[in-house]
XYZ file of C-alpha atoms in Angstrom:
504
model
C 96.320 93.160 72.093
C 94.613 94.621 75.015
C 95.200 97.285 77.105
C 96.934 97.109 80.427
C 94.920 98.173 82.986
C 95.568 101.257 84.771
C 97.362 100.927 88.250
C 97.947 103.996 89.338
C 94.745 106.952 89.875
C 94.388 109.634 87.987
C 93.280 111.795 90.486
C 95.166 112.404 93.986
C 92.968 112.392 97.167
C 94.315 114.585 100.272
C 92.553 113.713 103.603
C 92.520 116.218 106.006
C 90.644 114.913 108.843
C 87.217 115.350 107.435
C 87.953 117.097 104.804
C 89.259 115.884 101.412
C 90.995 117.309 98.603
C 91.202 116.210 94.834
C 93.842 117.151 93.002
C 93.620 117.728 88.986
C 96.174 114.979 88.198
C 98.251 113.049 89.519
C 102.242 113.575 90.175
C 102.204 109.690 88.938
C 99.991 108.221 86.476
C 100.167 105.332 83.837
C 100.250 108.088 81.148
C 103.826 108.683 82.259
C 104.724 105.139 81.874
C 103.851 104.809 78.257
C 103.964 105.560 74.941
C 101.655 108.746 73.763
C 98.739 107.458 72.657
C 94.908 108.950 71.583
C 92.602 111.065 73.749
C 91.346 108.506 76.297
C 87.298 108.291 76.052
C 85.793 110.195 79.165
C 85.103 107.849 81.679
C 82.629 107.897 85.045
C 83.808 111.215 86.999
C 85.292 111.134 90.622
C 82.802 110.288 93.250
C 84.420 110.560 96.692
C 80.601 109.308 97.892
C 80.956 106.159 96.310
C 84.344 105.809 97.546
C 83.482 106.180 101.245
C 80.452 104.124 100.640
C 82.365 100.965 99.298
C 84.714 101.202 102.018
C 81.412 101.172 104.301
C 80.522 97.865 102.495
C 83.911 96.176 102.908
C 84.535 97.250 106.519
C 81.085 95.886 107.270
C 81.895 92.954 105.657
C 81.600 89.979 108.617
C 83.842 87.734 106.718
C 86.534 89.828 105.704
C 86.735 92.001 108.672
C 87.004 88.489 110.665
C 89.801 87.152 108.325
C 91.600 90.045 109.002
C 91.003 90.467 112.288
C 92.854 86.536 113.458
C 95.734 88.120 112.080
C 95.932 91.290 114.201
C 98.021 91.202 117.213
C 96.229 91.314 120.588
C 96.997 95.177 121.230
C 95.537 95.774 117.771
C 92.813 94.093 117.905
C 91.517 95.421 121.138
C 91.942 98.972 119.388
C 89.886 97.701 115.944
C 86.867 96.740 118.774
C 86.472 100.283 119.439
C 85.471 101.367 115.940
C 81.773 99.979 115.579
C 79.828 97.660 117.258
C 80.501 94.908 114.481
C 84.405 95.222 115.074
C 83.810 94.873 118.664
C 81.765 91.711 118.136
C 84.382 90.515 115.730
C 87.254 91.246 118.291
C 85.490 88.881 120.749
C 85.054 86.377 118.723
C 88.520 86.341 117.859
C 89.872 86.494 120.829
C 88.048 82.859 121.248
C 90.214 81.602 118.359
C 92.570 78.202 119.979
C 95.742 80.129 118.779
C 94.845 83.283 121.446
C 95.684 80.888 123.850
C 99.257 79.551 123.109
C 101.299 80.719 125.853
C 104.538 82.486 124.369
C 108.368 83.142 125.521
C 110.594 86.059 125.038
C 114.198 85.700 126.064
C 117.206 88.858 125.149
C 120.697 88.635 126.124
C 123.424 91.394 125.410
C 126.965 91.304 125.207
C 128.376 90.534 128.535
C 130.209 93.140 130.976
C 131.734 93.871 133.879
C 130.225 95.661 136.860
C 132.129 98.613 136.513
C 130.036 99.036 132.807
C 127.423 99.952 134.876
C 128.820 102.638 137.258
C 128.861 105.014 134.759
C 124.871 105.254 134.451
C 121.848 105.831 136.825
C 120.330 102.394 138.307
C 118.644 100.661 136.027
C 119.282 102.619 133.280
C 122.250 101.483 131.240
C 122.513 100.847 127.871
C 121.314 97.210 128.098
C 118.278 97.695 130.139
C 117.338 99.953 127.582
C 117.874 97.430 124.537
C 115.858 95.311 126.768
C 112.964 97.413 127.034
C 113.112 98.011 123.233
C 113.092 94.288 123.026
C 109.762 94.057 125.002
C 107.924 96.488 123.847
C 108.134 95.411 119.715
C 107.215 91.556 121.319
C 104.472 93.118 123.616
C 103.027 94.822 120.126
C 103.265 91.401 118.426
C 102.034 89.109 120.038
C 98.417 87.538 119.594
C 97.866 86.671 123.167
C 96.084 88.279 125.818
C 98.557 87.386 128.963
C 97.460 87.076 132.497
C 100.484 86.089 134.155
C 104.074 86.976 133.051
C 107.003 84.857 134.685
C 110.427 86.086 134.699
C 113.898 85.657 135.065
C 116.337 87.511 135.072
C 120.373 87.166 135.260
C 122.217 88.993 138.166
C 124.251 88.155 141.225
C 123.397 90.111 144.386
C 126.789 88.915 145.381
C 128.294 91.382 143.158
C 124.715 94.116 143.506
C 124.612 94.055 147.433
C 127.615 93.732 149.337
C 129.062 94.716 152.452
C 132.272 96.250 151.026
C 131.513 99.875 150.642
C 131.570 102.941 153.692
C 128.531 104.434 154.742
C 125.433 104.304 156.395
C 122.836 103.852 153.959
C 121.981 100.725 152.196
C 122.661 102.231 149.019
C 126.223 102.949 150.162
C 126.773 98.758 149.528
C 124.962 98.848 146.574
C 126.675 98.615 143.238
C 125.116 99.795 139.403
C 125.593 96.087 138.499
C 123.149 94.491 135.587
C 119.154 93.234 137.458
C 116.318 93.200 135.948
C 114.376 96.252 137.023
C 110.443 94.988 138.257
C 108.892 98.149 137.726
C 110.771 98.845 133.800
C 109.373 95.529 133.139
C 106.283 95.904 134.152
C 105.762 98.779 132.250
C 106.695 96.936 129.139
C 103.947 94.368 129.875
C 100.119 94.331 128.253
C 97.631 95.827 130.518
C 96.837 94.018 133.293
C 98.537 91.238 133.009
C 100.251 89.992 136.415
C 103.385 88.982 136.782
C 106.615 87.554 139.187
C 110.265 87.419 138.743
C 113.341 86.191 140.300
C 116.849 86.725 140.157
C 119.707 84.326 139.666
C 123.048 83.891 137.984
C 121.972 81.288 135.291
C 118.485 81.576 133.623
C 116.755 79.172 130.913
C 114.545 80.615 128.027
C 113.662 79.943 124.783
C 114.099 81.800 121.627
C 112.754 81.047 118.110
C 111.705 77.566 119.020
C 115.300 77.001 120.748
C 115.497 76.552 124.291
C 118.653 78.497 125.535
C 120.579 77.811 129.248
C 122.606 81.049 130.039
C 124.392 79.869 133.347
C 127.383 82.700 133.245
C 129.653 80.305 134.940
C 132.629 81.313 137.287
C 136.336 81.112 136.590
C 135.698 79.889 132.942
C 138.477 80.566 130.829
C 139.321 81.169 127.560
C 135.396 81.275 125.686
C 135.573 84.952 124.975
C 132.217 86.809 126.059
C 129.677 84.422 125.913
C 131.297 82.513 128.773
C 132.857 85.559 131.554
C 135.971 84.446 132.678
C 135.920 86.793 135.786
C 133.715 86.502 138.875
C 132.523 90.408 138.174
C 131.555 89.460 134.779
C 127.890 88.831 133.833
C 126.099 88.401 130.672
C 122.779 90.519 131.099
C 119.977 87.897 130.123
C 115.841 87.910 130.730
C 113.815 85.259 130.007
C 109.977 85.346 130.121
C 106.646 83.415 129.839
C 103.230 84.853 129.045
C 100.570 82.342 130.020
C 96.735 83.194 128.760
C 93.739 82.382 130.936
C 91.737 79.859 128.698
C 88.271 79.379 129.703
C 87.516 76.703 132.099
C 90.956 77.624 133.897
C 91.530 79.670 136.839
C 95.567 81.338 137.381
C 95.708 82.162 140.868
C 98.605 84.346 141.699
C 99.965 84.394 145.620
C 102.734 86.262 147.757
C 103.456 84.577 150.827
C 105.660 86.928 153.248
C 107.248 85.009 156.132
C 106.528 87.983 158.881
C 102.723 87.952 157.699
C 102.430 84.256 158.488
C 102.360 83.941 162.472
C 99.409 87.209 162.489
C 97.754 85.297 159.771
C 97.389 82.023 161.489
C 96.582 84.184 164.974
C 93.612 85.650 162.823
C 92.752 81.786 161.327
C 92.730 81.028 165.415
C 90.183 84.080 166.355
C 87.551 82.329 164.065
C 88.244 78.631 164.545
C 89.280 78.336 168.601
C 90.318 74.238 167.761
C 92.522 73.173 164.889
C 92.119 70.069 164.657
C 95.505 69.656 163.351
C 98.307 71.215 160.819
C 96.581 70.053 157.697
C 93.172 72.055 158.542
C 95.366 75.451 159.323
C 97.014 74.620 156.051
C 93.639 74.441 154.313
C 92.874 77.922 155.428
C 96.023 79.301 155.120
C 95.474 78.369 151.623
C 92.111 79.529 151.284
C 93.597 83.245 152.772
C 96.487 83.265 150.656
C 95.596 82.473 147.517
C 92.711 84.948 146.551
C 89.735 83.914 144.431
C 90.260 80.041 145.303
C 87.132 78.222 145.797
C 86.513 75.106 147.348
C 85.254 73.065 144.109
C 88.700 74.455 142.030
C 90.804 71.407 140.951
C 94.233 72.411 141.769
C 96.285 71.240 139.285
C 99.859 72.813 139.329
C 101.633 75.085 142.091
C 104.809 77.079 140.879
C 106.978 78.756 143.356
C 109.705 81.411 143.402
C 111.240 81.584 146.911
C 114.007 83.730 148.596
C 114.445 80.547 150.554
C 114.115 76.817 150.351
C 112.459 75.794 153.839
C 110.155 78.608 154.432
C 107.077 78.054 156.762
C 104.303 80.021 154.651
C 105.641 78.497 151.270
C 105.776 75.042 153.037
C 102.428 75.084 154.793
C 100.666 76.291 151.348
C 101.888 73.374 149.526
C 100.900 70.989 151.721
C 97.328 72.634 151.812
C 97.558 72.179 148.102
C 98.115 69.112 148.227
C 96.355 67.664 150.619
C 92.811 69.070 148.850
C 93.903 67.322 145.363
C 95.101 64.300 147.517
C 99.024 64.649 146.008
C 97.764 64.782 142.251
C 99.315 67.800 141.437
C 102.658 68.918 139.757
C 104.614 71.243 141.921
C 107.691 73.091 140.868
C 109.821 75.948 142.166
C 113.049 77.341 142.895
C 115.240 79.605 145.710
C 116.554 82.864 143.659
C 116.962 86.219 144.795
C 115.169 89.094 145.262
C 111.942 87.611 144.487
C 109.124 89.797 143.336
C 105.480 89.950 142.972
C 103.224 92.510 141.008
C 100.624 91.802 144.004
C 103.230 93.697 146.295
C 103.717 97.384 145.599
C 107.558 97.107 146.777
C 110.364 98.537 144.071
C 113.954 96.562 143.124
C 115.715 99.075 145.614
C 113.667 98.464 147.914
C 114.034 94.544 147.655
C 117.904 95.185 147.655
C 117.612 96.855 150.697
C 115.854 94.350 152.134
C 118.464 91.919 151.096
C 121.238 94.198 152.541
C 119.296 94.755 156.474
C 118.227 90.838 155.871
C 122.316 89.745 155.334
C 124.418 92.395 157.323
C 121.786 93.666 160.438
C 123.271 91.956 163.192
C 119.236 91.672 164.449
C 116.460 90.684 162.554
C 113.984 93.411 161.996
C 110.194 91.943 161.586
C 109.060 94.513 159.404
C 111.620 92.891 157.159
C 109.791 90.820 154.796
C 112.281 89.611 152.202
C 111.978 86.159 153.285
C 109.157 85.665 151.072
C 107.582 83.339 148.019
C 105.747 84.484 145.216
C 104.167 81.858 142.887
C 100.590 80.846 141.059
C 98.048 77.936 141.205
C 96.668 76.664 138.505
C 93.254 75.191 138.518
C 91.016 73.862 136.571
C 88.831 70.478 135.442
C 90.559 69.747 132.090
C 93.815 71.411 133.031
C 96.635 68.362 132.746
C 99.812 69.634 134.839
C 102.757 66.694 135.914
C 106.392 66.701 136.833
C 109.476 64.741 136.846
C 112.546 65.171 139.192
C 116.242 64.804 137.557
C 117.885 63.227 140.555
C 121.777 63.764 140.872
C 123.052 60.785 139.653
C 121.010 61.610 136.049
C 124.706 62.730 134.443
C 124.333 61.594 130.732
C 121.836 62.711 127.635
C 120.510 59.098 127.550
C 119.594 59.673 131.236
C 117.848 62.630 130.915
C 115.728 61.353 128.080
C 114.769 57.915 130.037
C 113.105 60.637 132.540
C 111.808 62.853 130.048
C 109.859 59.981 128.405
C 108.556 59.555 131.640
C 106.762 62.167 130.954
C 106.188 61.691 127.256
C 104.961 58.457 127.992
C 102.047 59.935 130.091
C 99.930 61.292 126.680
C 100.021 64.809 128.377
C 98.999 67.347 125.185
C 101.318 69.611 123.703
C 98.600 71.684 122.868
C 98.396 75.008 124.875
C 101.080 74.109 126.582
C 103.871 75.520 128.915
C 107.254 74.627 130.613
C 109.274 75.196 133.600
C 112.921 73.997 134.085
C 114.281 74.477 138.050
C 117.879 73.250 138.055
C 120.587 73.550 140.665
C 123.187 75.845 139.737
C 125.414 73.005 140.770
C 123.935 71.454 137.378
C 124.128 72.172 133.692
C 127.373 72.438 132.122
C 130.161 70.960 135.314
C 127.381 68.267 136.231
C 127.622 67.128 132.147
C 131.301 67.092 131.858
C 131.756 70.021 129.458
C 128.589 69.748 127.316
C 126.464 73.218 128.130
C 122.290 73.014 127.695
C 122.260 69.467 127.735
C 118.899 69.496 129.771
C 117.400 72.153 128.003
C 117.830 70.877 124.256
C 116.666 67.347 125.448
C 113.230 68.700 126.112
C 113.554 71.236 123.405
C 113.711 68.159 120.955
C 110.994 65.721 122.855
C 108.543 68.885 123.229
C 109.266 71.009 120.590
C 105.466 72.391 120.563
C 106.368 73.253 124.448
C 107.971 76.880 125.542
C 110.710 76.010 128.298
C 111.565 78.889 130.386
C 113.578 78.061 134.384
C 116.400 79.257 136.566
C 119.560 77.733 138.176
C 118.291 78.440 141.498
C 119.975 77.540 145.178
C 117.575 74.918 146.039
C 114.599 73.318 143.994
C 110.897 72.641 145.095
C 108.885 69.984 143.432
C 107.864 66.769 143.476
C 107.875 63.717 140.278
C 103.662 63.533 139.654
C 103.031 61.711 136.301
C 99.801 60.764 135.748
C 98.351 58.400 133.034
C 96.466 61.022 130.499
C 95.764 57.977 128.785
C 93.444 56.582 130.922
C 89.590 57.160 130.895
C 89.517 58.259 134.413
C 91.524 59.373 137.103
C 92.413 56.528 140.049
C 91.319 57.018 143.429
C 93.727 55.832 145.935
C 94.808 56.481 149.783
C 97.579 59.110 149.729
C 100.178 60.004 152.589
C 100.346 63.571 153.898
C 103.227 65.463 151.600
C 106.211 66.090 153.943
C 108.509 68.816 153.319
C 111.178 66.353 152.873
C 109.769 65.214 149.925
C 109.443 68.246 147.930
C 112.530 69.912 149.018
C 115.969 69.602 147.053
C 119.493 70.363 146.119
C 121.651 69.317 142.936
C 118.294 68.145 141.292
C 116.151 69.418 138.058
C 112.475 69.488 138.221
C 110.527 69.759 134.684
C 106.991 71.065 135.098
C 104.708 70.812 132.321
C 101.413 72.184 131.905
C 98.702 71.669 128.734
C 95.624 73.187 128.517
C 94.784 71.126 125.643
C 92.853 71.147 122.446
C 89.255 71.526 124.359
């Protein structure tokens, strides 16, 4: 019978930067794993030369180093492209591959707690915001993406974080260590420059190993132990998060609309055009100021919106503008949070809360006070397909929601690199269903289950229902109405956005 190979060296290597060492024999060879036998034959000495050379060969090997290379995550494989020049030509290619542009979720939640938990530690730095960060930085390192917008939402209640119950002068002196989400912790836990915005809110909506999730931390339940807080000071700490890629061919325009910025912005619009013909030309170029790197031949296909109020002026005025250049065929979706934040504005969380505090206690507005504001993104782009459906109030039952969701399924949109947002009244979910919790949420969980779904219970929804036939060689060219506020502004509704970048 034959041999068994050898598996183990006979020889031990030490590297020392530069420098090698080789060791007589080795601490563990086959020799101590069998039976004595004969003087083994000399065989070819030790050439470290050869060694370095084959591994020469192999990493210059395009196939290989490509095969291994679409496995790497996207922080890896940016580091591999620094090696050689092949590597780098390698990484490129790779990061061409259809899979690098799958937009991915991340959602954590931690046991739930009461505000006092927090007292004991400095802002933004309890226990749970650091099991958070842990959380995001192992899926940062892991995932294959290169991100150019990150959306998030986070649980809180400012009811319970700013309050007027507290002496003192300060704003801090209301403020209490209760569980946010910290902007600038999260955006250090993000890949390099990719943008982001956030909101707060009570209930959140992510998705987590395929699953999409509703955390709504209801008030006044009783009796579901701590994954339902039966106290109004109660809160599970919860984040959801989408990372959306910028595929070729599509253009993600981030904006931040501040309410005091709008009347000096449409004074400057007035310096260079003396006549405005009327509202929907200074909505054009209030669109064309606000939303940076927009050009006049970009197909807007999808607005998304996170507001610190429903019927705000700027926010209102941009989505008309939007809508009036695509003539209404484009899905638009939002919701009114708190403490809405935008990585284009260099403003911290305290410094949000305190805006919150002046914006809810000052007995006179201050102008500089710009928490009245809206951040959001446009999405653009010839092959993009974006739509939306509205859940009106009277949609109460499973069976209802899925006669709207098929709606949408109906319309062919592809569930290839695509993406989902959920804005639902926090008069919704679990009371509006009669006891059943995530109703909404599983629904299009099981009709898209390709589809990421990440949303907010918000006070207010924006959006309108835009489903257009995907099935259809071309796209129809009819006279469209001016989009009214009315239209796209609601209460005790759900709006499903849905965007696919497709297959192309």
């Amino acid at each position: 019978m034959d041999k068994m190979p050898k598996m183990f060296p006979d020889r031990l290597i030490t590297f020392t930067g530069a420098d090698f060492e080789v060791a007589g024999e080795s601490a563990t060879s086959n020799s101590d794993l069998e039976e004595p036998e004969a003087e083994p034959e000399p065989g070819p000495s030790f050439d470290i030369e050869n060694i370095c050379h084959n591994g020469h060969v192999l990493a210059n090997q395009y196939e290989l180093v490509r095969t291994i290379f679409s496995y790497l995550p996207m922080r890896d494989l940016e580091n591999c492209g620094k090696v050689t020049q092949l590597w780098n030509e390698v990484k490129s290619i790779c990061m061409k591959e259809r899979k690098r542009y799958d937009s991915v979720s991340f959602y954590w939640s931690g046991k739930c707690a009461d505000v006092s938990y927090y007292s004991k530690y400095e802002l933004f730095q309890s226990p749970h915001h650091r099991q958070l960060y842990e959380a995001m930085e192992k899926f940062s390192s892991e995932i294959l993406i290169k991100p150019k917008i990150a959306i998030i939402f986070g649980s809180g209640d400012t009811d319970l974080s700013v309050r007027d119950s507290s002496p003192g002068l300060e704003p801090e002196d209301h403020m209490e260590k209760s569980w946010l989400v910290d902007k600038g912790g999260v955006l250090s836990k993000l890949p390099r420059d990719c943008l982001a915005i956030g909101t707060t809110s009570r209930g959140i909506v992510g998705t987590s190993g395929g699953i999409s999730i509703e955390q709504e931390n209801l008030f006044d339940e009783v009796g579901h132990g701590l994954e339902r807080p039966n106290e109004n000071n109660m809160l599970c700490p919860a984040m959801s998060m989408l990372l959306i890629p910028e595929k070729p061919g599509v253009k993600i325009l981030p904006f931040h609309l501040a309410e005091n910025q709008l009347e000096p912005l449409i004074e400057e619009i007035k310096k260079d055009a003396f006549y405005l013909e009327n509202d929907s030309v200074l909505q054009e170029k209030l669109l064309e100021k606000a939303v940076k790197g927009l050009q006049p031949e970009d197909k807007i296909r999808a607005v998304i919106l996170l507001s610190n109020g429903l019927d705000l002026p700027f926010s209102m005025h941009l989505i008309q503008g939007a809508a009036a250049r695509s003539k209404n065929k484009l899905a638009i979706g939002g919701a009114v949070g708190d403490l809405c934040w935008s990585s284009l504005k260099d403003t911290s969380m305290l410094a949000l809360m305190r805006e919150l505090f002046y914006f809810n206690y000052q007995s006179v507005p201050v102008a500089e006070n710009s928490y009245m504001s809206t951040s959001g993104f446009v999405i653009a782009g010839e092959n993009v397909q974006a739509s939306s459906v509205l859940l009106p109030r009277k949609v109460r039952s499973e069976k209802r929601i899925i006669a709207e969701l098929q709606k949408l399924k109906n319309s062919g949109i592809s569930e290839d690199n695509s993406f989902a947002f959920m804005f639902a009244c926090c008069g919704r979910g679990e009371n509006h269903y009669r006891g059943k919790s995530g109703l909404e949420a599983a629904t299009f969980n099981k009709m898209f289950p390709k589809t990421p779904l990440v949303g907010v219970f918000g006070n207010g929804e924006i959006g309108i229902s835009h489903i257009p036939d995907f099935n259809a060689p071309t796209e129809t060219s009819e006279k469209v109405n001016a989009l009214k506020p009315g239209q796209f502004l609601h209460s005790f509704t759900t709006i499903f956005v849905m965007v696919s970048f497709g297959s192309w």
